[in-house]
PDB file of C-alpha atoms in Angstrom:
ATOM      1  CA  MET P   1     -23.025 305.667-107.699  1.00  0.00           C
ATOM      2  CA  THR P   2     -19.972 304.761-109.822  1.00  0.00           C
ATOM      3  CA  ASP P   3     -20.036 306.080-113.374  1.00  0.00           C
ATOM      4  CA  ILE P   4     -20.486 303.256-115.893  1.00  0.00           C
ATOM      5  CA  ASP P   5     -19.827 303.906-119.553  1.00  0.00           C
ATOM      6  CA  ASP P   6     -21.619 302.191-122.430  1.00  0.00           C
ATOM      7  CA  ARG P   7     -18.781 299.727-123.079  1.00  0.00           C
ATOM      8  CA  ASP P   8     -18.802 298.551-119.442  1.00  0.00           C
ATOM      9  CA  GLU P   9     -22.567 298.193-119.594  1.00  0.00           C
ATOM     10  CA  GLU P  10     -22.392 296.136-122.776  1.00  0.00           C
ATOM     11  CA  ARG P  11     -19.621 293.878-121.434  1.00  0.00           C
ATOM     12  CA  HIS P  12     -21.667 293.280-118.298  1.00  0.00           C
ATOM     13  CA  ARG P  13     -24.805 292.522-120.310  1.00  0.00           C
ATOM     14  CA  ALA P  14     -22.946 290.018-122.502  1.00  0.00           C
ATOM     15  CA  LYS P  15     -21.340 288.357-119.482  1.00  0.00           C
ATOM     16  CA  MET P  16     -24.670 287.994-117.677  1.00  0.00           C
ATOM     17  CA  ALA P  17     -26.371 286.679-120.827  1.00  0.00           C
ATOM     18  CA  LYS P  18     -23.771 283.878-121.023  1.00  0.00           C
ATOM     19  CA  ARG P  19     -24.192 283.185-117.334  1.00  0.00           C
ATOM     20  CA  LYS P  20     -27.965 283.006-117.701  1.00  0.00           C
ATOM     21  CA  ALA P  21     -27.669 280.555-120.586  1.00  0.00           C
ATOM     22  CA  VAL P  22     -25.477 278.267-118.478  1.00  0.00           C
ATOM     23  CA  GLN P  23     -27.810 278.514-115.478  1.00  0.00           C
ATOM     24  CA  ASP P  24     -30.935 277.927-117.582  1.00  0.00           C
ATOM     25  CA  ALA P  25     -29.380 274.837-119.184  1.00  0.00           C
ATOM     26  CA  GLU P  26     -28.388 273.442-115.807  1.00  0.00           C
ATOM     27  CA  VAL P  27     -31.875 273.978-114.364  1.00  0.00           C
ATOM     28  CA  ALA P  28     -33.519 272.434-117.438  1.00  0.00           C
ATOM     29  CA  ALA P  29     -31.338 269.323-117.058  1.00  0.00           C
ATOM     30  CA  LYS P  30     -32.804 268.603-113.612  1.00  0.00           C
ATOM     31  CA  THR P  31     -35.906 266.468-114.139  1.00  0.00           C
ATOM     32  CA  VAL P  32     -36.211 264.340-110.972  1.00  0.00           C
ATOM     33  CA  GLU P  33     -38.810 265.286-108.360  1.00  0.00           C
ATOM     34  CA  LYS P  34     -38.871 263.287-105.120  1.00  0.00           C
ATOM     35  CA  GLY P  35     -39.064 263.501-101.381  1.00  0.00           C
ATOM     36  CA  LEU P  36     -35.656 264.398 -99.953  1.00  0.00           C
ATOM     37  CA  LEU P  37     -33.806 263.121 -96.916  1.00  0.00           C
ATOM     38  CA  ILE P  38     -31.998 266.180 -95.556  1.00  0.00           C
ATOM     39  CA  VAL P  39     -29.430 266.130 -92.740  1.00  0.00           C
ATOM     40  CA  ASN P  40     -28.379 269.276 -90.873  1.00  0.00           C
ATOM     41  CA  THR P  41     -25.363 268.444 -88.725  1.00  0.00           C
ATOM     42  CA  GLY P  42     -22.083 269.886 -87.446  1.00  0.00           C
ATOM     43  CA  PRO P  43     -20.993 271.864 -84.364  1.00  0.00           C
ATOM     44  CA  GLY P  44     -22.349 275.221 -85.520  1.00  0.00           C
ATOM     45  CA  LYS P  45     -25.577 276.941 -84.538  1.00  0.00           C
ATOM     46  CA  GLY P  46     -28.570 276.849 -86.881  1.00  0.00           C
ATOM     47  CA  LYS P  47     -29.393 273.207 -87.576  1.00  0.00           C
ATOM     48  CA  THR P  48     -32.886 273.231 -86.096  1.00  0.00           C
ATOM     49  CA  THR P  49     -33.421 276.839 -87.151  1.00  0.00           C
ATOM     50  CA  ALA P  50     -32.789 275.886 -90.783  1.00  0.00           C
ATOM     51  CA  ALA P  51     -35.162 272.929 -90.521  1.00  0.00           C
ATOM     52  CA  PHE P  52     -37.934 275.145 -89.206  1.00  0.00           C
ATOM     53  CA  GLY P  53     -37.272 277.576 -92.046  1.00  0.00           C
ATOM     54  CA  LEU P  54     -38.085 274.754 -94.468  1.00  0.00           C
ATOM     55  CA  ALA P  55     -41.177 273.917 -92.433  1.00  0.00           C
ATOM     56  CA  LEU P  56     -42.365 277.516 -92.725  1.00  0.00           C
ATOM     57  CA  ARG P  57     -41.746 277.449 -96.477  1.00  0.00           C
ATOM     58  CA  MET P  58     -43.798 274.273 -96.832  1.00  0.00           C
ATOM     59  CA  LEU P  59     -46.617 275.779 -94.755  1.00  0.00           C
ATOM     60  CA  GLY P  60     -46.580 278.774 -97.070  1.00  0.00           C
ATOM     61  CA  TYR P  61     -47.770 276.447 -99.830  1.00  0.00           C
ATOM     62  CA  GLY P  62     -50.620 275.114 -97.720  1.00  0.00           C
ATOM     63  CA  ARG P  63     -48.953 271.794 -96.915  1.00  0.00           C
ATOM     64  CA  ARG P  64     -48.908 269.959 -93.564  1.00  0.00           C
ATOM     65  CA  VAL P  65     -45.763 269.554 -91.474  1.00  0.00           C
ATOM     66  CA  GLY P  66     -44.816 267.155 -88.680  1.00  0.00           C
ATOM     67  CA  VAL P  67     -42.225 267.761 -85.957  1.00  0.00           C
ATOM     68  CA  VAL P  68     -40.822 265.170 -83.553  1.00  0.00           C
ATOM     69  CA  GLN P  69     -38.273 266.437 -81.028  1.00  0.00           C
ATOM     70  CA  PHE P  70     -36.078 263.673 -79.628  1.00  0.00           C
ATOM     71  CA  ILE P  71     -33.886 265.240 -76.943  1.00  0.00           C
ATOM     72  CA  LYS P  72     -34.776 268.804 -76.047  1.00  0.00           C
ATOM     73  CA  GLY P  73     -37.413 267.886 -73.498  1.00  0.00           C
ATOM     74  CA  LYS P  74     -40.044 270.235 -72.176  1.00  0.00           C
ATOM     75  CA  TRP P  75     -38.318 273.534 -72.981  1.00  0.00           C
ATOM     76  CA  HIS P  76     -40.754 276.286 -73.836  1.00  0.00           C
ATOM     77  CA  THR P  77     -39.741 277.552 -77.269  1.00  0.00           C
ATOM     78  CA  GLY P  78     -40.877 280.436 -79.427  1.00  0.00           C
ATOM     79  CA  GLU P  79     -40.984 278.268 -82.544  1.00  0.00           C
ATOM     80  CA  LYS P  80     -43.514 275.884 -80.999  1.00  0.00           C
ATOM     81  CA  ASP P  81     -45.766 278.817 -80.119  1.00  0.00           C
ATOM     82  CA  ALA P  82     -45.358 280.290 -83.609  1.00  0.00           C
ATOM     83  CA  PHE P  83     -46.212 277.049 -85.381  1.00  0.00           C
ATOM     84  CA  ALA P  84     -49.264 276.599 -83.127  1.00  0.00           C
ATOM     85  CA  ALA P  85     -50.824 279.483 -85.074  1.00  0.00           C
ATOM     86  CA  PHE P  86     -51.114 277.120 -88.070  1.00  0.00           C
ATOM     87  CA  GLY P  87     -53.505 274.867 -86.164  1.00  0.00           C
ATOM     88  CA  ASP P  88     -53.735 271.260 -87.311  1.00  0.00           C
ATOM     89  CA  ARG P  89     -51.481 271.945 -90.292  1.00  0.00           C
ATOM     90  CA  VAL P  90     -48.580 271.374 -87.872  1.00  0.00           C
ATOM     91  CA  VAL P  91     -48.382 268.153 -85.882  1.00  0.00           C
ATOM     92  CA  TRP P  92     -45.872 268.712 -83.063  1.00  0.00           C
ATOM     93  CA  HIS P  93     -44.547 266.112 -80.622  1.00  0.00           C
ATOM     94  CA  THR P  94     -41.892 266.958 -78.035  1.00  0.00           C
ATOM     95  CA  MET P  95     -40.841 263.490 -76.919  1.00  0.00           C
ATOM     96  CA  GLY P  96     -37.438 264.015 -75.298  1.00  0.00           C
ATOM     97  CA  GLU P  97     -36.673 264.015 -71.599  1.00  0.00           C
ATOM     98  CA  GLY P  98     -33.921 266.611 -71.868  1.00  0.00           C
ATOM     99  CA  PHE P  99     -30.243 266.427 -72.732  1.00  0.00           C
ATOM    100  CA  THR P 100     -28.395 263.316 -71.607  1.00  0.00           C
ATOM    101  CA  TRP P 101     -26.301 265.193 -69.060  1.00  0.00           C
ATOM    102  CA  GLU P 102     -29.552 266.433 -67.488  1.00  0.00           C
ATOM    103  CA  THR P 103     -31.453 263.147 -67.259  1.00  0.00           C
ATOM    104  CA  GLN P 104     -28.500 260.934 -66.280  1.00  0.00           C
ATOM    105  CA  ASP P 105     -30.869 257.997 -66.757  1.00  0.00           C
ATOM    106  CA  LEU P 106     -29.990 255.722 -69.680  1.00  0.00           C
ATOM    107  CA  LYS P 107     -33.121 253.547 -69.514  1.00  0.00           C
ATOM    108  CA  ARG P 108     -35.362 256.611 -69.483  1.00  0.00           C
ATOM    109  CA  ASP P 109     -33.498 258.170 -72.402  1.00  0.00           C
ATOM    110  CA  ILE P 110     -33.783 254.998 -74.464  1.00  0.00           C
ATOM    111  CA  ALA P 111     -37.493 254.648 -73.673  1.00  0.00           C
ATOM    112  CA  ALA P 112     -38.122 258.271 -74.669  1.00  0.00           C
ATOM    113  CA  ALA P 113     -36.245 257.820 -77.961  1.00  0.00           C
ATOM    114  CA  GLU P 114     -38.135 254.633 -78.752  1.00  0.00           C
ATOM    115  CA  ALA P 115     -41.478 256.329 -78.064  1.00  0.00           C
ATOM    116  CA  ALA P 116     -40.450 259.214 -80.303  1.00  0.00           C
ATOM    117  CA  TRP P 117     -39.503 256.810 -83.085  1.00  0.00           C
ATOM    118  CA  VAL P 118     -42.933 255.149 -82.896  1.00  0.00           C
ATOM    119  CA  LYS P 119     -44.442 258.607 -83.404  1.00  0.00           C
ATOM    120  CA  VAL P 120     -42.112 259.187 -86.377  1.00  0.00           C
ATOM    121  CA  LEU P 121     -43.326 255.980 -88.026  1.00  0.00           C
ATOM    122  CA  GLU P 122     -46.942 257.094 -87.528  1.00  0.00           C
ATOM    123  CA  LEU P 123     -46.281 260.458 -89.152  1.00  0.00           C
ATOM    124  CA  MET P 124     -44.284 258.924 -92.005  1.00  0.00           C
ATOM    125  CA  ALA P 125     -47.350 256.795 -92.802  1.00  0.00           C
ATOM    126  CA  ASP P 126     -49.678 259.820 -92.809  1.00  0.00           C
ATOM    127  CA  PRO P 127     -50.122 260.864 -96.469  1.00  0.00           C
ATOM    128  CA  SER P 128     -51.208 264.382 -95.458  1.00  0.00           C
ATOM    129  CA  ILE P 129     -47.715 265.199 -94.077  1.00  0.00           C
ATOM    130  CA  SER P 130     -45.401 266.746 -96.685  1.00  0.00           C
ATOM    131  CA  LEU P 131     -42.385 267.535 -94.482  1.00  0.00           C
ATOM    132  CA  LEU P 132     -41.234 265.841 -91.302  1.00  0.00           C
ATOM    133  CA  VAL P 133     -38.641 267.433 -88.999  1.00  0.00           C
ATOM    134  CA  LEU P 134     -36.806 264.952 -86.768  1.00  0.00           C
ATOM    135  CA  ASP P 135     -35.137 267.329 -84.361  1.00  0.00           C
ATOM    136  CA  GLU P 136     -32.007 265.990 -82.634  1.00  0.00           C
ATOM    137  CA  LEU P 137     -32.470 262.470 -83.999  1.00  0.00           C
ATOM    138  CA  ASN P 138     -28.716 262.499 -84.623  1.00  0.00           C
ATOM    139  CA  ILE P 139     -28.109 262.752 -80.886  1.00  0.00           C
ATOM    140  CA  ALA P 140     -30.346 259.762 -80.175  1.00  0.00           C
ATOM    141  CA  LEU P 141     -28.421 257.790 -82.805  1.00  0.00           C
ATOM    142  CA  ARG P 142     -25.058 258.972 -81.509  1.00  0.00           C
ATOM    143  CA  TYR P 143     -25.788 257.497 -78.079  1.00  0.00           C
ATOM    144  CA  ASP P 144     -27.274 254.300 -79.545  1.00  0.00           C
ATOM    145  CA  TYR P 145     -30.745 254.904 -78.120  1.00  0.00           C
ATOM    146  CA  LEU P 146     -32.132 253.569 -81.396  1.00  0.00           C
ATOM    147  CA  ASP P 147     -31.019 250.896 -83.834  1.00  0.00           C
ATOM    148  CA  LEU P 148     -29.180 252.816 -86.557  1.00  0.00           C
ATOM    149  CA  ASP P 149     -29.774 250.241 -89.298  1.00  0.00           C
ATOM    150  CA  LYS P 150     -33.525 250.144 -88.645  1.00  0.00           C
ATOM    151  CA  VAL P 151     -33.775 253.937 -88.589  1.00  0.00           C
ATOM    152  CA  VAL P 152     -31.850 254.349 -91.840  1.00  0.00           C
ATOM    153  CA  ALA P 153     -33.842 251.579 -93.526  1.00  0.00           C
ATOM    154  CA  ALA P 154     -37.139 253.181 -92.514  1.00  0.00           C
ATOM    155  CA  LEU P 155     -36.037 256.611 -93.730  1.00  0.00           C
ATOM    156  CA  LYS P 156     -34.851 255.184 -97.040  1.00  0.00           C
ATOM    157  CA  GLY P 157     -38.103 253.254 -97.411  1.00  0.00           C
ATOM    158  CA  ARG P 158     -40.387 256.218 -96.719  1.00  0.00           C
ATOM    159  CA  ARG P 159     -43.103 257.105 -99.231  1.00  0.00           C
ATOM    160  CA  GLU P 160     -41.782 258.743-102.354  1.00  0.00           C
ATOM    161  CA  ASN P 161     -43.117 262.275-101.839  1.00  0.00           C
ATOM    162  CA  LEU P 162     -42.211 262.766 -98.162  1.00  0.00           C
ATOM    163  CA  HIS P 163     -39.415 265.196 -97.275  1.00  0.00           C
ATOM    164  CA  VAL P 164     -37.589 264.465 -93.997  1.00  0.00           C
ATOM    165  CA  VAL P 165     -35.133 266.754 -92.216  1.00  0.00           C
ATOM    166  CA  VAL P 166     -32.880 265.271 -89.505  1.00  0.00           C
ATOM    167  CA  THR P 167     -30.978 267.604 -87.183  1.00  0.00           C
ATOM    168  CA  GLY P 168     -28.245 267.256 -84.577  1.00  0.00           C
ATOM    169  CA  ARG P 169     -24.491 267.051 -84.289  1.00  0.00           C
ATOM    170  CA  ASN P 170     -22.381 264.054 -85.256  1.00  0.00           C
ATOM    171  CA  ALA P 171     -24.594 262.525 -87.924  1.00  0.00           C
ATOM    172  CA  LYS P 172     -23.737 258.852 -88.371  1.00  0.00           C
ATOM    173  CA  PRO P 173     -21.964 257.968 -91.643  1.00  0.00           C
ATOM    174  CA  ALA P 174     -24.747 255.548 -92.625  1.00  0.00           C
ATOM    175  CA  LEU P 175     -27.300 258.341 -92.375  1.00  0.00           C
ATOM    176  CA  VAL P 176     -25.079 260.726 -94.302  1.00  0.00           C
ATOM    177  CA  ASP P 177     -24.694 258.110 -97.042  1.00  0.00           C
ATOM    178  CA  ALA P 178     -28.473 257.643 -97.255  1.00  0.00           C
ATOM    179  CA  ALA P 179     -29.233 261.377 -97.381  1.00  0.00           C
ATOM    180  CA  ASP P 180     -29.895 263.443-100.486  1.00  0.00           C
ATOM    181  CA  LEU P 181     -28.650 266.679 -98.919  1.00  0.00           C
ATOM    182  CA  VAL P 182     -26.211 267.081 -96.027  1.00  0.00           C
ATOM    183  CA  THR P 183     -25.228 270.442 -94.584  1.00  0.00           C
ATOM    184  CA  GLU P 184     -22.392 270.700 -92.073  1.00  0.00           C
ATOM    185  CA  MET P 185     -22.864 273.758 -89.866  1.00  0.00           C
ATOM    186  CA  GLY P 186     -19.433 275.032 -88.857  1.00  0.00           C
ATOM    187  CA  VAL P 187     -18.390 277.384 -86.078  1.00  0.00           C
ATOM    188  CA  THR P 188     -16.436 280.489 -86.948  1.00  0.00           C
ATOM    189  CA  LYS P 189     -17.430 282.396 -83.834  1.00  0.00           C
ATOM    190  CA  HIS P 190     -19.979 281.727 -81.089  1.00  0.00           C
ATOM    191  CA  HIS P 191     -21.270 284.127 -78.458  1.00  0.00           C
ATOM    192  CA  PHE P 192     -21.344 281.394 -75.774  1.00  0.00           C
ATOM    193  CA  SER P 193     -17.544 281.474 -75.640  1.00  0.00           C
ATOM    194  CA  ALA P 194     -17.766 285.165 -74.707  1.00  0.00           C
ATOM    195  CA  GLY P 195     -20.037 284.379 -71.758  1.00  0.00           C
ATOM    196  CA  VAL P 196     -23.340 285.213 -73.451  1.00  0.00           C
ATOM    197  CA  LYS P 197     -26.150 283.000 -72.148  1.00  0.00           C
ATOM    198  CA  ALA P 198     -28.937 281.369 -74.168  1.00  0.00           C
ATOM    199  CA  GLN P 199     -31.466 284.077 -74.951  1.00  0.00           C
ATOM    200  CA  LEU P 200     -35.179 284.149 -75.691  1.00  0.00           C
ATOM    201  CA  GLY P 201     -35.847 284.392 -79.411  1.00  0.00           C
ATOM    202  CA  ILE P 202     -32.297 283.366 -80.342  1.00  0.00           C
ATOM    203  CA  GLU P 203     -31.683 279.968 -78.720  1.00  0.00           C
ATOM    204  CA  PHE P 204     -35.250 279.126 -77.692  1.00  0.00           C
TER     205      PHE P 204
END
């Protein structure tokens, strides 16, 4: 450990006291409490992972969570198994038919997205749901499987205390504008480019 003399210790204490005062004042100035519309987008890995982290946090407080997956199809995933341990506190609907390059069937993709959106509206109306994860909704909007204006209007008009997280690349500007929090996941380095395949517990 580096030797720290009394003067260094005192300077540090004074600096941190000023910092704390600034932070405390900033926190105290925040008085609004409301359901948030959160968008996780961008080309980097971690959009859905971050959304499920929020879901786990909400479950930790005894709240109920809903999940509607738009695109990923019938993949078996570790997160679905993990959330099953919470019983009826997690309502999970995998509604996609798989990625668009797998289905190659536009009518089927649109029908699947529309069915998923009906389920979203049901869960948004359920007052017992505190957080709703709309996984890969951005992809469904990107390919115009759903009416963007209607989706954004419904999300903006949701009940006041409902948090919604939307994931997927290429979030539409109208959705970004409507959101309270938008995180762009960037790529600095990705193992796929080095030939590493999708692995259990990491990608699914």
